[in-house]
Amino acid sequence: MSLDIYRKQIDEIDSQLLDLFERRMELAKDIADYKKQNNLPVLDASRERAKLSDVTSKARPGMEEYDRNLFAVMMDLSKAYQGRLNNTNGGMTDFIKNAIADKANQTLPKHTLIACQGVEGAYSQLAADKLFGENSNIMYISNFEGVFAAVDSGMCKYGVLPLENSTAGSVNKIYDLMMKYNFYIVKSLRLKVDHNLLVKPGTNAEDIKEIFSHEQAISQCSEYLKKYPNAQITVCENTAVAAKMVASSDRNDVAAISSRNCAGLYGLKCVDFAIQDKENNHTRFICISKELEIYPGSDRTSVMMAIPHKPGELYKILSRFYALGINLTKLESRPIPERDFEFMFYFDLETSVYSEEFFQIMNELSTSCEQFKYLGSYVEVV
């Protein structure tokens, strides 16, 4: 037979499959009504196991896994459909809608206390100034966990933290702390980062024997640092701290990788400008709050989830984004403490908080994984 004839036969079978699938989903709707009336959960794990076992036993030789996967996908779609019909996570839906209504026609407040890691001149401060205005009230804290803790305790209304860099990648410590603290992202910012080599007046490039900076900045300037093969590279907690250390040192052979802003703040001179490996070097910062705040125009959402440690479980999650036409802009995984080889997955989604797809995916995700954490919906600015 010709290829066209084969394809025609497939089209006929697909037509039958489509009709049968829709009839199956109608029955799933009836089951959803029954479960709602009788206060039953959407998931019946024993029924699923029995059904998949039965499908596998009836499959033709060599088709067992294909048949099993087909029915597993259909059952996932049925559960998602039932969850949507019964609004099984109506509490979260109402929570988000109330947050949207609460901040309608509002913007981030200008005069409030903001936690930033480091000292004056840190890139986190520059990010805070762009988010809140140059007269923002900043509390400087020595480490990232301190920023989370300040927001969590209510000491500061907001916190600004670096999440990832276009050259050096993710700031893993932030993702680890996300699992420990309860917070919401209320805005994000992409900040152009230019690193500079700063020294005390009177120090020349050939004098430099030790260079201080944050590990991310060092990574972002790795090619440039090859110019100083004999210099010791010392990691410190912040680029601004590095500049302050050099300024207060009694040595004339030390340098810092930091911002031009820090040169003016700490009386240093710039040996080399824009020394990062890539000209297009951006760091993404997030602004966090203890309370959920969703401002007008929010079109990005972040979530974290732990999923069953089984083959295909991540694929099931990703397939839901595809089915709803939602763009996934970030996928990060971090090991869950005290759980061997199990991971927490972090997702950034590109979808309007006002869309039907947004509420559908929130409902489906929260009912299809072992642990789900909604991290907020927000606008990203540049």
Tab-separated table of C-alpha atoms in Angstrom:
chain	number	residue	atom	x	y	z
A	1	MET	CA	0.000	0.000	0.000
A	2	SER	CA	1.054	3.611	-0.523
A	3	LEU	CA	1.913	6.029	2.278
A	4	ASP	CA	-1.299	7.962	1.621
A	5	ILE	CA	-3.396	4.868	2.257
A	6	TYR	CA	-1.600	4.203	5.550
A	7	ARG	CA	-2.170	7.789	6.595
A	8	LYS	CA	-5.834	7.627	5.677
A	9	GLN	CA	-6.235	4.555	7.896
A	10	ILE	CA	-4.499	6.370	10.757
A	11	ASP	CA	-6.794	9.370	10.281
A	12	GLU	CA	-9.833	7.095	10.543
A	13	ILE	CA	-8.516	5.519	13.747
A	14	ASP	CA	-7.631	8.965	15.170
A	15	SER	CA	-11.196	10.102	14.523
A	16	GLN	CA	-12.485	7.144	16.524
A	17	LEU	CA	-9.928	7.789	19.282
A	18	LEU	CA	-10.980	11.432	19.525
A	19	ASP	CA	-14.637	10.480	19.854
A	20	LEU	CA	-13.872	7.838	22.482
A	21	PHE	CA	-11.567	10.163	24.421
A	22	GLU	CA	-14.201	12.886	24.606
A	23	ARG	CA	-16.800	10.336	25.721
A	24	ARG	CA	-14.344	9.211	28.411
A	25	MET	CA	-13.876	12.811	29.575
A	26	GLU	CA	-17.663	13.234	29.779
A	27	LEU	CA	-17.755	10.260	32.114
A	28	ALA	CA	-14.907	11.845	34.082
A	29	LYS	CA	-17.141	14.895	34.473
A	30	ASP	CA	-19.927	12.722	35.888
A	31	ILE	CA	-17.437	11.129	38.270
A	32	ALA	CA	-16.267	14.605	39.321
A	33	ASP	CA	-19.865	15.519	40.198
A	34	TYR	CA	-20.245	12.320	42.213
A	35	LYS	CA	-16.989	12.900	44.085
A	36	LYS	CA	-17.965	16.455	44.897
A	37	GLN	CA	-21.388	15.417	46.200
A	38	ASN	CA	-19.859	12.686	48.337
A	39	ASN	CA	-16.827	14.674	49.471
A	40	LEU	CA	-14.353	12.284	47.849
A	41	PRO	CA	-10.822	13.206	46.687
A	42	VAL	CA	-10.001	13.430	42.986
A	43	LEU	CA	-7.140	10.932	43.305
A	44	ASP	CA	-7.951	7.274	43.959
A	45	ALA	CA	-4.449	5.739	43.991
A	46	SER	CA	-5.618	2.128	44.407
A	47	ARG	CA	-7.968	2.477	41.435
A	48	GLU	CA	-5.137	3.890	39.311
A	49	ARG	CA	-2.748	1.072	40.191
A	50	ALA	CA	-5.375	-1.568	39.474
A	51	LYS	CA	-6.287	0.054	36.168
A	52	LEU	CA	-2.697	0.323	34.951
A	53	SER	CA	-1.988	-3.250	36.026
A	54	ASP	CA	-5.038	-4.435	34.082
A	55	VAL	CA	-3.980	-2.467	30.979
A	56	THR	CA	-0.485	-3.958	31.141
A	57	SER	CA	-1.830	-7.509	31.481
A	58	LYS	CA	-4.073	-7.095	28.405
A	59	ALA	CA	-1.440	-5.460	26.202
A	60	ARG	CA	0.020	-7.283	23.230
A	61	PRO	CA	3.636	-8.463	23.588
A	62	GLY	CA	5.990	-5.522	23.112
A	63	MET	CA	3.247	-2.937	23.658
A	64	GLU	CA	3.039	-3.078	27.459
A	65	GLU	CA	4.899	0.153	28.202
A	66	TYR	CA	3.260	2.076	25.363
A	67	ASP	CA	-0.226	1.098	26.472
A	68	ARG	CA	0.560	1.800	30.104
A	69	ASN	CA	1.950	5.261	29.300
A	70	LEU	CA	-1.078	6.096	27.153
A	71	PHE	CA	-3.511	5.278	29.934
A	72	ALA	CA	-1.372	7.020	32.547
A	73	VAL	CA	-1.551	10.228	30.495
A	74	MET	CA	-5.303	9.874	30.032
A	75	MET	CA	-5.801	9.419	33.762
A	76	ASP	CA	-3.665	12.478	34.473
A	77	LEU	CA	-5.836	14.494	32.098
A	78	SER	CA	-8.973	13.147	33.779
A	79	LYS	CA	-7.668	14.156	37.211
A	80	ALA	CA	-6.792	17.626	35.953
A	81	TYR	CA	-10.259	17.986	34.399
A	82	GLN	CA	-11.982	16.786	37.570
A	83	GLY	CA	-9.876	19.111	39.714
A	84	ARG	CA	-10.793	22.063	37.499
A	85	LEU	CA	-14.500	21.208	37.575
A	86	ASN	CA	-14.560	20.751	41.332
A	87	ASN	CA	-12.192	23.661	41.989
A	88	THR	CA	-10.289	21.437	44.408
A	89	ASN	CA	-7.939	24.265	45.309
A	90	GLY	CA	-10.479	27.033	45.574
A	91	GLY	CA	-8.761	28.373	48.674
A	92	MET	CA	-5.621	29.235	46.706
A	93	THR	CA	-7.683	30.692	43.850
A	94	ASP	CA	-9.519	33.012	46.227
A	95	PHE	CA	-6.251	33.910	47.973
A	96	ILE	CA	-4.658	34.991	44.687
A	97	LYS	CA	-7.747	36.852	43.440
A	98	ASN	CA	-7.997	38.775	46.707
A	99	ALA	CA	-4.316	39.766	46.398
A	100	ILE	CA	-4.909	41.005	42.839
A	101	ALA	CA	-7.898	43.079	43.940
A	102	ASP	CA	-6.055	44.462	46.962
A	103	LYS	CA	-3.258	46.031	44.864
A	104	ALA	CA	-5.348	47.142	41.869
A	105	ASN	CA	-4.002	50.434	40.456
A	106	GLN	CA	-1.153	50.489	43.002
A	107	THR	CA	2.644	50.360	42.810
A	108	LEU	CA	5.404	49.356	45.231
A	109	PRO	CA	5.561	51.853	48.119
A	110	LYS	CA	8.514	54.252	48.004
A	111	HIS	CA	9.161	54.809	51.704
A	112	THR	CA	9.614	51.528	53.519
A	113	LEU	CA	12.459	49.530	55.048
A	114	ILE	CA	14.268	47.192	52.615
A	115	ALA	CA	16.782	44.477	53.525
A	116	CYS	CA	19.859	44.078	51.296
A	117	GLN	CA	22.919	41.886	51.702
A	118	GLY	CA	26.269	43.664	51.943
A	119	VAL	CA	27.179	47.305	52.557
A	120	GLU	CA	26.549	50.606	50.818
A	121	GLY	CA	27.380	50.357	47.123
A	122	ALA	CA	26.365	46.690	46.771
A	123	TYR	CA	24.624	45.697	43.574
A	124	SER	CA	21.609	44.718	45.696
A	125	GLN	CA	21.403	48.343	46.792
A	126	LEU	CA	21.534	49.501	43.167
A	127	ALA	CA	18.697	47.081	42.399
A	128	ALA	CA	16.693	48.374	45.380
A	129	ASP	CA	17.213	51.958	44.208
A	130	LYS	CA	15.797	51.062	40.794
A	131	LEU	CA	12.809	49.287	42.344
A	132	PHE	CA	11.984	51.783	45.100
A	133	GLY	CA	13.755	55.024	44.144
A	134	GLU	CA	17.184	56.379	45.037
A	135	ASN	CA	16.060	57.584	48.472
A	136	SER	CA	14.970	54.113	49.561
A	137	ASN	CA	15.479	53.183	53.209
A	138	ILE	CA	17.905	50.237	53.249
A	139	MET	CA	19.029	47.991	56.088
A	140	TYR	CA	22.302	46.270	55.214
A	141	ILE	CA	22.645	42.670	56.385
A	142	SER	CA	25.769	40.521	56.281
A	143	ASN	CA	24.384	37.445	54.503
A	144	PHE	CA	21.536	36.210	52.307
A	145	GLU	CA	19.824	34.267	55.069
A	146	GLY	CA	19.731	37.417	57.146
A	147	VAL	CA	17.705	39.106	54.390
A	148	PHE	CA	15.149	36.275	54.397
A	149	ALA	CA	15.023	36.328	58.203
A	150	ALA	CA	14.531	40.122	58.333
A	151	VAL	CA	11.518	39.848	56.019
A	152	ASP	CA	10.177	36.759	57.764
A	153	SER	CA	10.308	38.416	61.193
A	154	GLY	CA	8.713	41.639	59.960
A	155	MET	CA	11.836	43.681	60.702
A	156	CYS	CA	11.856	44.780	57.055
A	157	LYS	CA	8.868	45.032	54.731
A	158	TYR	CA	10.839	43.902	51.672
A	159	GLY	CA	14.106	42.199	50.783
A	160	VAL	CA	16.142	42.398	47.579
A	161	LEU	CA	18.222	39.366	46.563
A	162	PRO	CA	20.248	38.277	43.504
A	163	LEU	CA	18.783	35.149	41.927
A	164	GLU	CA	20.801	34.488	38.777
A	165	ASN	CA	23.393	35.968	36.450
A	166	SER	CA	23.498	35.716	32.679
A	167	THR	CA	27.193	34.701	32.796
A	168	ALA	CA	27.702	32.788	36.064
A	169	GLY	CA	24.260	31.210	36.345
A	170	SER	CA	22.049	30.700	39.395
A	171	VAL	CA	22.871	31.779	42.937
A	172	ASN	CA	22.338	28.336	44.485
A	173	LYS	CA	22.355	29.618	48.058
A	174	ILE	CA	19.201	31.644	47.339
A	175	TYR	CA	17.347	28.628	45.958
A	176	ASP	CA	18.322	26.597	49.024
A	177	LEU	CA	17.035	29.315	51.348
A	178	MET	CA	13.766	29.453	49.418
A	179	MET	CA	12.938	26.008	50.801
A	180	LYS	CA	13.484	27.211	54.361
A	181	TYR	CA	11.485	30.460	54.453
A	182	ASN	CA	7.931	31.462	53.589
A	183	PHE	CA	7.811	34.526	51.340
A	184	TYR	CA	6.419	35.876	48.064
A	185	ILE	CA	8.122	37.513	45.106
A	186	VAL	CA	6.455	40.874	44.405
A	187	LYS	CA	8.731	42.151	41.618
A	188	SER	CA	11.911	41.264	39.755
A	189	LEU	CA	14.583	43.285	38.004
A	190	ARG	CA	17.288	42.610	35.427
A	191	LEU	CA	20.249	44.848	36.254
A	192	LYS	CA	23.152	45.475	33.869
A	193	VAL	CA	26.294	44.675	35.858
A	194	ASP	CA	29.673	46.176	34.975
A	195	HIS	CA	32.561	45.055	37.160
A	196	ASN	CA	35.658	47.189	37.630
A	197	LEU	CA	39.080	46.632	39.172
A	198	LEU	CA	39.456	49.125	42.028
A	199	VAL	CA	42.608	49.983	44.016
A	200	LYS	CA	43.760	52.608	46.495
A	201	PRO	CA	45.232	55.793	45.012
A	202	GLY	CA	48.910	55.206	44.422
A	203	THR	CA	48.548	51.504	43.684
A	204	ASN	CA	49.348	50.427	40.118
A	205	ALA	CA	48.256	47.344	38.218
A	206	GLU	CA	51.690	45.728	38.495
A	207	ASP	CA	51.560	46.081	42.305
A	208	ILE	CA	48.486	43.890	42.751
A	209	LYS	CA	49.097	40.655	44.680
A	210	GLU	CA	45.589	39.925	46.016
A	211	ILE	CA	42.121	40.567	44.571
A	212	PHE	CA	38.934	40.521	46.666
A	213	SER	CA	35.355	40.049	45.496
A	214	HIS	CA	32.196	37.963	45.718
A	215	GLU	CA	32.355	34.494	44.158
A	216	GLN	CA	29.805	35.392	41.466
A	217	ALA	CA	31.765	38.475	40.394
A	218	ILE	CA	34.980	36.433	40.314
A	219	SER	CA	33.272	33.864	38.105
A	220	GLN	CA	31.953	36.590	35.807
A	221	CYS	CA	35.492	38.005	35.378
A	222	SER	CA	37.396	34.730	35.054
A	223	GLU	CA	38.958	35.558	31.671
A	224	TYR	CA	40.126	38.982	32.786
A	225	LEU	CA	41.718	37.556	35.935
A	226	LYS	CA	44.122	35.557	33.781
A	227	LYS	CA	46.007	38.850	33.463
A	228	TYR	CA	46.990	38.356	37.125
A	229	PRO	CA	48.183	34.733	37.258
A	230	ASN	CA	50.251	35.293	40.414
A	231	ALA	CA	47.616	37.222	42.350
A	232	GLN	CA	45.691	35.500	45.122
A	233	ILE	CA	41.922	35.567	44.510
A	234	THR	CA	40.039	35.914	47.791
A	235	VAL	CA	36.285	35.441	48.075
A	236	CYS	CA	34.325	37.735	50.383
A	237	GLU	CA	30.626	38.152	51.043
A	238	ASN	CA	29.925	41.066	48.689
A	239	THR	CA	31.540	43.207	45.981
A	240	ALA	CA	30.935	46.377	47.999
A	241	VAL	CA	32.448	44.728	51.078
A	242	ALA	CA	35.498	43.948	48.924
A	243	ALA	CA	35.840	47.618	47.973
A	244	LYS	CA	35.457	48.713	51.594
A	245	MET	CA	38.105	46.188	52.701
A	246	VAL	CA	40.604	47.504	50.148
A	247	ALA	CA	39.899	51.113	51.140
A	248	SER	CA	40.463	50.395	54.837
A	249	SER	CA	43.519	48.163	54.314
A	250	ASP	CA	47.009	49.400	55.091
A	251	ARG	CA	48.314	47.406	52.123
A	252	ASN	CA	49.080	48.908	48.707
A	253	ASP	CA	49.039	45.626	46.793
A	254	VAL	CA	45.321	44.730	47.008
A	255	ALA	CA	42.410	45.301	44.647
A	256	ALA	CA	38.657	44.716	44.531
A	257	ILE	CA	36.284	43.735	41.779
A	258	SER	CA	33.321	46.016	42.362
A	259	SER	CA	31.057	48.678	40.859
A	260	ARG	CA	32.145	52.155	39.747
A	261	ASN	CA	29.750	53.459	42.372
A	262	CYS	CA	31.981	51.924	45.059
A	263	ALA	CA	35.019	53.749	43.699
A	264	GLY	CA	33.407	57.068	44.578
A	265	LEU	CA	31.979	55.836	47.879
A	266	TYR	CA	35.271	54.479	49.226
A	267	GLY	CA	37.821	56.789	47.598
A	268	LEU	CA	39.300	54.205	45.246
A	269	LYS	CA	40.576	54.547	41.700
A	270	CYS	CA	39.649	52.340	38.775
A	271	VAL	CA	42.487	50.424	37.111
A	272	ASP	CA	40.235	48.777	34.501
A	273	PHE	CA	36.588	49.344	33.569
A	274	ALA	CA	33.954	46.744	32.593
A	275	ILE	CA	36.206	43.724	33.133
A	276	GLN	CA	33.426	41.103	33.050
A	277	ASP	CA	33.860	38.350	30.464
A	278	LYS	CA	30.678	39.285	28.587
A	279	GLU	CA	29.484	42.761	27.761
A	280	ASN	CA	25.881	41.622	28.080
A	281	ASN	CA	26.214	40.775	31.770
A	282	HIS	CA	22.955	41.010	33.709
A	283	THR	CA	21.942	39.895	37.188
A	284	ARG	CA	18.335	39.152	37.978
A	285	PHE	CA	17.167	40.356	41.387
A	286	ILE	CA	13.937	39.503	43.174
A	287	CYS	CA	12.059	41.626	45.673
A	288	ILE	CA	10.424	39.502	48.375
A	289	SER	CA	7.733	40.177	50.970
A	290	LYS	CA	6.145	38.286	53.837
A	291	GLU	CA	2.677	39.003	52.404
A	292	LEU	CA	1.380	38.169	48.950
A	293	GLU	CA	1.271	41.342	46.847
A	294	ILE	CA	0.276	41.175	43.177
A	295	TYR	CA	0.583	44.457	41.301
A	296	PRO	CA	-1.114	45.408	37.991
A	297	GLY	CA	0.389	43.868	34.862
A	298	SER	CA	1.865	40.815	36.596
A	299	ASP	CA	2.758	38.320	33.876
A	300	ARG	CA	5.344	36.109	35.574
A	301	THR	CA	4.782	33.502	38.236
A	302	SER	CA	7.235	31.445	40.299
A	303	VAL	CA	6.464	28.147	42.012
A	304	MET	CA	8.399	25.392	43.760
A	305	MET	CA	7.360	21.767	43.964
A	306	ALA	CA	8.527	18.340	44.976
A	307	ILE	CA	7.259	15.585	42.720
A	308	PRO	CA	7.170	11.797	43.183
A	309	HIS	CA	10.553	10.154	42.583
A	310	LYS	CA	9.293	8.068	39.653
A	311	PRO	CA	10.047	7.895	35.922
A	312	GLY	CA	8.035	10.384	33.867
A	313	GLU	CA	6.775	12.513	36.774
A	314	LEU	CA	8.611	15.668	35.655
A	315	TYR	CA	7.438	15.082	32.099
A	316	LYS	CA	3.826	15.059	33.306
A	317	ILE	CA	4.305	18.482	34.859
A	318	LEU	CA	6.005	19.919	31.780
A	319	SER	CA	3.291	18.530	29.498
A	320	ARG	CA	0.681	20.580	31.365
A	321	PHE	CA	2.519	23.809	30.530
A	322	TYR	CA	2.573	22.790	26.885
A	323	ALA	CA	-1.095	21.823	26.858
A	324	LEU	CA	-2.121	25.206	28.260
A	325	GLY	CA	0.252	27.202	26.041
A	326	ILE	CA	2.266	28.507	29.025
A	327	ASN	CA	5.905	29.397	28.404
A	328	LEU	CA	8.396	28.026	30.930
A	329	THR	CA	11.296	30.492	31.291
A	330	LYS	CA	13.208	28.855	34.154
A	331	LEU	CA	13.621	25.351	35.544
A	332	GLU	CA	16.006	24.839	38.444
A	333	SER	CA	16.432	21.870	40.772
A	334	ARG	CA	18.007	21.756	44.217
A	335	PRO	CA	18.493	18.744	46.528
A	336	ILE	CA	16.015	18.548	49.396
A	337	PRO	CA	17.898	18.483	52.722
A	338	GLU	CA	17.801	15.147	54.554
A	339	ARG	CA	16.128	13.371	51.604
A	340	ASP	CA	18.597	11.331	49.568
A	341	PHE	CA	18.540	12.036	45.821
A	342	GLU	CA	15.230	13.895	45.961
A	343	PHE	CA	14.878	17.387	44.548
A	344	MET	CA	12.809	20.513	44.812
A	345	PHE	CA	12.034	22.002	41.400
A	346	TYR	CA	11.743	25.742	40.831
A	347	PHE	CA	9.726	27.029	37.861
A	348	ASP	CA	9.288	30.498	36.363
A	349	LEU	CA	6.183	30.732	34.195
A	350	GLU	CA	5.326	33.401	31.653
A	351	THR	CA	1.556	33.875	31.833
A	352	SER	CA	-0.791	36.696	32.743
A	353	VAL	CA	-2.148	36.465	36.270
A	354	TYR	CA	-5.536	37.473	34.858
A	355	SER	CA	-5.823	34.588	32.408
A	356	GLU	CA	-7.939	31.467	32.760
A	357	GLU	CA	-4.841	29.375	31.974
A	358	PHE	CA	-3.060	30.825	35.005
A	359	PHE	CA	-5.714	29.702	37.465
A	360	GLN	CA	-6.041	26.339	35.745
A	361	ILE	CA	-2.318	25.583	35.982
A	362	MET	CA	-2.232	26.715	39.634
A	363	ASN	CA	-5.066	24.320	40.384
A	364	GLU	CA	-3.514	21.411	38.476
A	365	LEU	CA	-0.003	21.813	39.878
A	366	SER	CA	-1.115	22.088	43.476
A	367	THR	CA	-3.006	18.805	43.227
A	368	SER	CA	-0.467	16.804	41.180
A	369	CYS	CA	2.707	16.918	43.275
A	370	GLU	CA	3.854	15.904	46.728
A	371	GLN	CA	4.656	19.443	47.831
A	372	PHE	CA	3.664	22.724	46.193
A	373	LYS	CA	4.699	26.273	47.043
A	374	TYR	CA	3.313	29.303	45.226
A	375	LEU	CA	5.995	32.020	45.289
A	376	GLY	CA	3.992	34.854	43.785
A	377	SER	CA	3.120	36.607	40.551
A	378	TYR	CA	4.886	39.804	39.504
A	379	VAL	CA	6.243	42.126	36.823
A	380	GLU	CA	9.896	41.941	35.739
A	381	VAL	CA	11.504	45.279	34.866
A	382	VAL	CA	14.761	46.142	33.145
